[in-house]
Coordinates of C-alpha atoms in Angstrom, one line a residue:
M1 CA 82.3 124.2 124.5
G2 CA 85.8 125.3 123.9
E3 CA 87.3 121.9 124.6
Y4 CA 84.9 120.2 122.2
M5 CA 85.8 122.7 119.5
S6 CA 89.5 122.1 120.2
I7 CA 88.9 118.3 119.8
I8 CA 86.9 118.8 116.6
T9 CA 89.6 121.1 115.2
G10 CA 92.4 118.7 116.0
V11 CA 90.7 115.7 114.5
F12 CA 89.7 117.7 111.4
L13 CA 93.3 118.9 110.9
A14 CA 94.5 115.3 111.2
F15 CA 92.0 114.2 108.7
L16 CA 93.0 116.9 106.2
F17 CA 96.7 116.0 106.8
I18 CA 96.0 112.3 106.0
M19 CA 94.0 113.2 102.9
I20 CA 96.9 115.4 101.6
V21 CA 99.4 112.6 102.1
R22 CA 97.0 110.2 100.3
K23 CA 96.7 112.8 97.4
C24 CA 100.5 113.0 97.2
M25 CA 100.6 109.2 96.8
D26 CA 97.9 109.4 94.1
V27 CA 100.1 111.9 92.2
F28 CA 103.5 110.2 92.5
L29 CA 102.7 106.6 93.4
P30 CA 99.4 105.8 91.5
E31 CA 99.7 102.0 91.5
R32 CA 97.6 100.7 94.4
S33 CA 97.9 97.5 96.3
N34 CA 95.2 95.1 97.6
N35 CA 97.0 94.6 100.9
I36 CA 94.4 94.7 103.7
V37 CA 97.0 95.7 106.3
R38 CA 97.2 99.1 104.6
Y39 CA 93.8 100.1 106.1
V40 CA 95.1 99.3 109.6
V41 CA 98.2 101.4 109.0
W42 CA 96.1 104.3 107.7
A43 CA 93.9 104.1 110.8
M44 CA 97.0 104.1 113.0
Y45 CA 98.4 107.1 111.2
F46 CA 95.2 109.0 111.6
T47 CA 95.0 108.2 115.3
F48 CA 98.6 109.3 115.9
S49 CA 98.0 112.6 114.0
S50 CA 94.9 113.3 115.9
A51 CA 96.6 112.6 119.2
S52 CA 99.6 114.7 118.4
N53 CA 97.3 117.6 117.5
L54 CA 95.2 117.3 120.7
T55 CA 98.0 116.8 123.2
N56 CA 100.9 118.9 121.8
I57 CA 103.3 116.8 123.9
V58 CA 105.0 115.0 121.1
R59 CA 108.6 116.2 120.6
P60 CA 109.3 117.6 117.1
I61 CA 112.0 115.0 116.3
V62 CA 109.6 112.2 117.3
L63 CA 106.8 113.7 115.2
I64 CA 109.0 114.0 112.2
S65 CA 110.5 110.5 112.5
T66 CA 107.0 109.0 113.0
N67 CA 105.6 110.8 110.0
I68 CA 108.5 109.5 107.9
L69 CA 108.0 106.0 109.2
F70 CA 104.3 106.0 108.5
I71 CA 104.6 107.4 105.0
F72 CA 107.4 105.0 104.2
T73 CA 105.4 102.0 105.3
L74 CA 102.2 103.2 103.5
A75 CA 104.2 103.8 100.3
M76 CA 105.2 100.1 100.3
L77 CA 101.9 98.6 101.6
D78 CA 99.4 100.8 99.8
R79 CA 101.3 101.7 96.6
K80 CA 103.7 98.8 95.9
A81 CA 106.7 101.1 96.0
S82 CA 110.2 99.7 96.3
V83 CA 112.3 100.4 99.4
K84 CA 114.3 103.1 97.6
I85 CA 111.2 104.9 96.2
A86 CA 109.3 104.6 99.4
C87 CA 112.3 106.0 101.3
F88 CA 112.8 108.9 99.0
F89 CA 109.1 109.7 98.8
S90 CA 108.7 109.8 102.6
F91 CA 111.8 112.0 103.1
I92 CA 111.0 114.5 100.3
V93 CA 107.3 114.9 101.4
C94 CA 108.3 115.5 105.0
A95 CA 111.1 117.9 104.0
V96 CA 108.8 120.0 101.8
W97 CA 106.0 119.9 104.3
M98 CA 108.4 121.2 107.1
L99 CA 109.6 124.0 104.9
V100 CA 106.1 125.1 104.1
E101 CA 105.1 125.0 107.8
V102 CA 108.2 126.9 108.9
G103 CA 107.6 129.5 106.2
A104 CA 104.0 129.9 107.3
V105 CA 105.1 130.3 111.0
I106 CA 107.8 132.9 110.2
V107 CA 105.4 134.9 107.9
V108 CA 102.7 135.1 110.6
E109 CA 105.3 136.0 113.2
M110 CA 106.5 138.8 111.0
Y111 CA 103.0 140.2 110.9
G112 CA 102.8 140.1 114.7
I113 CA 100.6 137.0 115.0
N114 CA 101.6 134.8 117.9
F115 CA 102.2 131.2 116.6
V116 CA 101.6 129.5 120.0
E117 CA 98.3 131.2 120.5
N118 CA 97.1 130.6 116.9
R119 CA 98.7 127.2 116.3
D120 CA 95.7 125.6 114.8
A121 CA 95.2 128.5 112.4
V122 CA 98.8 128.4 111.2
C123 CA 98.6 124.6 110.8
F124 CA 95.5 125.0 108.7
V125 CA 97.1 127.6 106.5
S126 CA 100.2 125.3 105.9
L127 CA 97.8 122.4 105.1
L128 CA 96.0 124.5 102.6
I129 CA 99.3 125.5 100.9
M130 CA 100.3 121.9 100.7
L131 CA 96.9 121.0 99.3
L132 CA 97.2 123.7 96.6
L133 CA 100.7 122.5 95.7
V134 CA 99.6 118.8 95.4
V135 CA 96.5 119.8 93.4
A136 CA 98.7 121.9 91.0
L137 CA 101.1 119.0 90.6
D138 CA 98.2 116.6 90.0
K139 CA 97.1 118.8 87.1
T140 CA 100.5 119.3 85.5
W141 CA 102.7 116.3 86.6
K142 CA 103.4 113.7 84.0
G143 CA 105.2 111.3 86.2
P144 CA 107.5 108.6 84.7
K145 CA 107.6 105.0 85.6
Y146 CA 110.3 104.8 88.3
G147 CA 113.3 102.6 87.7
E148 CA 115.7 101.5 90.4
I149 CA 118.8 103.8 90.5
P150 CA 122.2 102.6 91.9
L151 CA 122.4 102.6 95.7
K152 CA 125.3 105.1 96.0
Y153 CA 123.5 107.7 93.9
F154 CA 120.3 107.1 95.8
L155 CA 122.0 107.7 99.1
M156 CA 123.6 110.9 97.8
I157 CA 120.2 112.2 96.6
L158 CA 118.4 111.1 99.8
S159 CA 120.9 113.2 101.9
I160 CA 119.5 116.4 100.5
P161 CA 115.9 116.1 102.0
L162 CA 117.5 114.6 105.1
I163 CA 119.8 117.6 105.7
S164 CA 116.9 119.9 104.8
I165 CA 114.8 118.4 107.6
F166 CA 117.6 119.0 110.1
L167 CA 118.3 122.6 108.9
T168 CA 114.6 123.5 108.8
N169 CA 114.3 122.5 112.4
R170 CA 117.4 124.6 113.3
I171 CA 116.1 127.6 111.3
F172 CA 112.7 127.4 113.1
L173 CA 114.4 127.4 116.5
I174 CA 116.6 130.3 115.7
A175 CA 113.8 132.4 114.2
T176 CA 111.6 131.7 117.2
H177 CA 114.1 133.0 119.7
H178 CA 115.7 135.7 117.6
H179 CA 113.2 137.6 115.5
E180 CA 115.9 139.6 113.8
Y181 CA 116.7 136.5 111.8
N182 CA 113.2 136.2 110.3
D183 CA 114.3 137.5 106.9
F184 CA 117.2 135.1 106.8
A185 CA 114.9 132.3 107.8
V186 CA 112.5 133.0 105.0
I187 CA 115.2 133.2 102.4
S188 CA 116.8 130.0 103.8
S189 CA 113.5 128.2 103.7
A190 CA 112.9 129.3 100.1
F191 CA 116.4 128.2 99.1
L192 CA 116.0 124.8 100.8
L193 CA 112.6 124.4 99.1
M194 CA 114.1 125.1 95.7
M195 CA 117.0 122.6 96.5
N196 CA 114.5 119.9 97.3
Y197 CA 112.6 120.6 94.0
I198 CA 115.8 120.4 92.0
I199 CA 116.8 117.1 93.8
F200 CA 113.4 115.7 93.1
E201 CA 113.8 116.6 89.4
V202 CA 117.3 114.9 89.4
Y203 CA 115.8 111.8 91.0
T204 CA 113.0 111.7 88.4
W205 CA 115.5 112.0 85.6
M206 CA 117.7 109.2 87.0
S207 CA 114.7 107.0 87.6
R208 CA 113.5 107.6 84.0
D209 CA 117.0 106.8 82.7
A210 CA 117.0 103.6 84.8
E211 CA 113.6 102.7 83.4
L212 CA 114.7 103.3 79.8
K213 CA 117.8 101.0 80.4
S214 CA 115.5 98.3 81.7
L215 CA 113.2 98.7 78.7
N216 CA 116.2 98.5 76.3
K217 CA 117.2 95.2 78.0
L218 CA 113.7 94.0 77.7
Y219 CA 113.6 94.8 74.0
G220 CA 116.9 93.1 73.5
Q221 CA 115.6 90.0 75.2
Q222 CA 112.5 90.2 73.0
L223 CA 114.6 90.5 69.9
E224 CA 116.7 87.5 71.0
L225 CA 113.5 85.4 71.5
C226 CA 112.1 86.5 68.1
S227 CA 115.4 85.5 66.5
R228 CA 115.2 82.1 68.0
Q229 CA 111.6 81.8 66.8
A230 CA 112.7 82.7 63.3
A231 CA 115.5 80.2 63.4
E232 CA 113.1 77.5 64.5
Q233 CA 110.8 78.3 61.7
E234 CA 113.6 78.2 59.2
Q235 CA 114.8 74.8 60.5
L236 CA 111.2 73.5 60.3
Y237 CA 110.8 74.8 56.7
M238 CA 114.1 73.1 55.6
E239 CA 112.9 69.8 57.3
I240 CA 109.6 69.9 55.4
K241 CA 111.5 70.7 52.2
R242 CA 113.9 67.8 52.7
T243 CA 111.0 65.4 53.6
R244 CA 109.1 66.4 50.4
H245 CA 112.2 65.7 48.3
D246 CA 112.8 62.3 49.9
M247 CA 109.1 61.5 49.6
K248 CA 109.3 62.0 45.8
S249 CA 112.2 59.6 45.6
H250 CA 110.5 57.0 47.7
L251 CA 107.3 57.2 45.7
A252 CA 109.2 56.9 42.4
S253 CA 110.9 53.8 43.6
L254 CA 107.6 52.3 44.8
L255 CA 105.9 53.1 41.5
G256 CA 108.7 51.3 39.7
M257 CA 108.3 48.2 41.9
V258 CA 104.5 48.2 41.4
E259 CA 104.7 48.6 37.7
S260 CA 107.2 45.7 37.4
G261 CA 105.0 43.5 39.6
E262 CA 107.5 43.3 42.5
K263 CA 104.8 43.3 45.2
D264 CA 106.9 41.7 47.9
E265 CA 109.8 44.1 47.3
A266 CA 107.4 47.0 47.5
V267 CA 105.9 45.8 50.8
N268 CA 109.4 45.3 52.3
Y269 CA 110.4 48.7 51.1
I270 CA 107.4 50.3 52.8
Q271 CA 108.0 48.4 56.0
Q272 CA 111.6 49.5 56.0
L273 CA 110.6 53.2 55.5
L274 CA 108.1 53.0 58.3
A275 CA 110.7 51.4 60.6
D276 CA 113.2 54.2 59.7
G277 CA 110.5 56.9 60.4
L278 CA 109.4 58.1 57.0
G279 CA 108.5 61.7 56.9
R280 CA 109.2 62.2 60.5
S281 CA 110.4 65.7 61.1
S282 CA 112.1 67.0 64.2
E283 CA 110.3 65.8 67.3
E284 CA 107.7 68.2 68.4
I285 CA 106.0 68.3 71.8
S286 CA 103.6 71.2 71.0
K287 CA 101.3 70.9 68.1
S288 CA 98.6 73.5 68.9
G289 CA 98.8 75.2 65.5
N290 CA 99.8 78.5 67.1
I291 CA 103.1 79.3 65.4
V292 CA 104.4 81.5 68.2
I293 CA 103.7 79.0 71.0
D294 CA 104.7 75.9 69.1
S295 CA 108.0 77.5 68.0
L296 CA 109.0 78.5 71.4
V297 CA 108.0 75.3 73.2
N298 CA 109.5 73.0 70.6
Y299 CA 112.7 75.0 70.5
K300 CA 113.0 74.7 74.3
Y301 CA 112.1 71.0 74.1
S302 CA 115.0 70.3 71.8
I303 CA 117.4 72.1 74.2
A304 CA 115.8 70.2 77.2
K305 CA 116.6 66.8 75.6
K306 CA 120.3 67.8 75.2
E307 CA 120.5 69.1 78.8
G308 CA 118.8 66.1 80.3
I309 CA 115.7 68.0 81.5
A310 CA 112.4 66.1 81.6
F311 CA 110.2 68.4 79.7
E312 CA 106.4 67.9 79.6
A313 CA 104.1 70.3 77.8
S314 CA 100.3 70.5 77.2
T315 CA 99.3 73.3 75.0
F316 CA 95.5 73.4 74.4
V317 CA 95.3 76.7 72.6
P318 CA 93.8 77.8 69.3
S319 CA 95.9 78.8 66.3
V320 CA 94.8 82.4 66.7
L321 CA 94.8 84.2 70.1
P322 CA 93.6 87.7 70.9
F323 CA 97.1 88.7 72.2
K324 CA 100.0 90.3 70.5
S325 CA 102.7 88.0 69.4
E326 CA 105.4 90.0 71.0
H327 CA 103.7 89.8 74.3
L328 CA 103.3 86.1 74.0
V329 CA 107.0 85.8 73.2
I330 CA 108.0 87.9 76.2
I331 CA 105.8 86.0 78.6
L332 CA 106.3 82.5 77.5
G333 CA 109.9 83.1 76.5
N334 CA 110.9 84.5 79.9
L335 CA 108.9 81.8 81.8
L336 CA 110.8 79.0 79.9
E337 CA 114.1 80.8 80.2
N338 CA 113.8 81.2 84.0
A339 CA 112.7 77.6 84.3
F340 CA 115.7 76.4 82.3
D341 CA 118.2 78.5 84.3
A342 CA 116.8 77.1 87.6
C343 CA 116.9 73.5 86.3
M344 CA 120.5 73.8 85.3
K345 CA 121.5 74.3 89.0
V346 CA 119.8 71.0 89.9
Q347 CA 121.5 67.6 89.6
P348 CA 120.7 66.0 86.2
K349 CA 118.4 63.3 87.6
G350 CA 116.2 65.9 89.3
R351 CA 115.6 68.3 86.4
F352 CA 112.1 68.7 85.2
I353 CA 109.8 71.3 83.6
R354 CA 106.0 71.0 83.3
L355 CA 104.2 73.5 81.1
D356 CA 100.4 73.7 80.8
M357 CA 98.6 76.2 78.6
N358 CA 94.8 76.4 78.2
Y359 CA 92.6 78.9 76.5
E360 CA 88.9 78.9 77.4
K361 CA 86.2 81.6 77.5
N362 CA 88.5 84.3 76.4
M363 CA 91.0 83.5 79.2
L364 CA 94.5 82.2 78.7
K365 CA 96.2 80.4 81.6
I366 CA 99.9 79.5 81.5
S367 CA 101.2 77.3 84.3
I368 CA 104.8 76.3 84.5
K369 CA 106.6 74.3 87.3
N370 CA 110.2 73.4 87.4
S371 CA 112.8 71.9 89.8
C372 CA 115.2 74.2 91.5
I373 CA 117.7 74.2 94.4
Y374 CA 116.6 75.5 97.7
E375 CA 117.8 79.0 98.1
N376 CA 116.5 82.4 99.2
R377 CA 114.7 84.0 96.3
R378 CA 113.0 86.8 98.3
D379 CA 114.3 90.0 99.8
R380 CA 113.4 91.1 103.4
Y381 CA 110.1 92.6 102.1
G382 CA 108.9 89.4 100.4
R383 CA 109.6 90.4 96.9
F384 CA 111.4 88.0 94.5
F385 CA 114.8 88.9 93.2
S386 CA 117.1 87.4 90.6
T387 CA 119.5 84.7 91.8
K388 CA 121.5 84.7 88.6
H389 CA 125.1 85.9 88.4
D390 CA 124.1 88.7 85.9
A391 CA 121.2 89.9 88.1
E392 CA 121.2 93.4 86.6
H393 CA 120.5 91.9 83.1
H394 CA 118.3 88.9 84.1
G395 CA 116.4 90.5 86.9
I396 CA 114.0 92.1 84.4
G397 CA 112.5 88.7 83.4
L398 CA 109.7 88.5 86.0
A399 CA 109.2 92.3 85.7
S400 CA 108.8 92.1 82.0
I401 CA 106.3 89.3 82.3
K402 CA 104.2 91.3 84.8
Q403 CA 104.4 94.4 82.5
A404 CA 103.1 92.4 79.5
V405 CA 100.4 90.7 81.5
S406 CA 99.1 93.9 83.0
G407 CA 98.0 95.0 79.5
Y408 CA 95.4 92.3 79.5
D409 CA 94.0 92.8 83.0
G410 CA 95.9 89.6 84.0
D411 CA 97.8 88.5 87.0
V412 CA 101.0 86.6 87.8
I413 CA 100.9 84.2 90.8
I414 CA 104.2 82.7 92.1
D415 CA 104.4 79.5 94.1
D416 CA 107.8 78.9 95.7
K417 CA 108.0 75.5 97.5
G418 CA 111.7 75.4 98.1
N419 CA 112.8 72.7 95.6
Q420 CA 109.9 73.4 93.2
F421 CA 109.1 76.8 91.7
G422 CA 105.8 77.5 89.9
V423 CA 104.4 80.5 88.1
D424 CA 100.8 80.9 87.0
V425 CA 99.9 83.5 84.4
I426 CA 96.3 84.5 83.7
M427 CA 95.4 86.8 80.8
Y428 CA 92.1 88.0 79.5
G429 CA 91.7 88.5 75.8
K430 CA 89.4 91.0 74.0
E431 CA 87.7 90.2 70.7
E432 CA 88.7 93.6 69.3
S433 CA 92.3 93.1 70.3
E434 CA 94.8 93.3 67.5
N435 CA 96.0 90.0 66.3
P436 CA 99.4 90.2 64.8
Q437 CA 99.9 86.6 64.1

């Protein structure tokens, strides 16, 4: 009976441990992934935790390293965390958890309770303390959106929880063999716990600052696109004004010819006007009636002609869409900007851009394909990164598209075929959505 209870206790403690780790992720990394592999990794983590509880043969350094590795992997697979965020999260969680466990062990030893004989009870107490901490954070934590901080600062910050893990292990060993150092061990553990809290706040502040810088660049890019749109509208207005003025002059000349009976001259005059392109404004490839879309597409089309890019566009959208104009500018503007930048790296004969936009049943689909040179556009974890020289500035293009699309329950699908790059954007409108157009 005792063996069965030991097995049940070990499995239960492992389950509670996994649930607390998952709760930590819910608090600090709320964005979830649809990656099916995450379920396999969670199952492996639970199996490892259960086995380590039941056998007690796993060395502490192996146990710590494996926990860090599992949490790091799950942060990326289950929560879409970047490498830096996943790394920091795994180290800080393990460091704090070790400090809580060591504190619990030292306290019970000070009260004369043998840790070895009551290992499961002490582990249960440390798990409850961690659970209370996580629940308290869940109720009070207003976490920011994490931005990517520079690598050198990230490594400096990461060194604190890493050193804490090492020192905690040393403190535990000293206090276990020399009980006269128990008070010192408790004070040291509390100090290290406070240090990790401070470094977590520093990381949060730096991440928030990085996110704000990214947003400022995004707003600057949006302002630039809006300025281009305004310039295009001004050019179109002046073209219409000039055409109306010329039309009055042509009609006055025709009226004079008709009144004087110069029929042949009038016919020849009209034919000449038609041959010269009477009333033809600047060439437009998009005539959907939507001022935001038409302005951006036609502006880019005029640039494409100058740069020798074969630009094809099909814009079947209504004049009014249930999406904010600034979001359309961000999404379409960045898609076209990225396509143009990629095309400019290709030989002139091979440059092309194909844009298709369709709105049906409250769903807008934007599909853009462009030529590009064959180069690595993914990092080792499969995520796309900027290949432009000013990557820090331009790298927010795809991120800003995803951010704008997420507000409409949409999705961004990327198709990289080496010499051809494609992006499909799907957005779902709402009838009650504000229409700023």
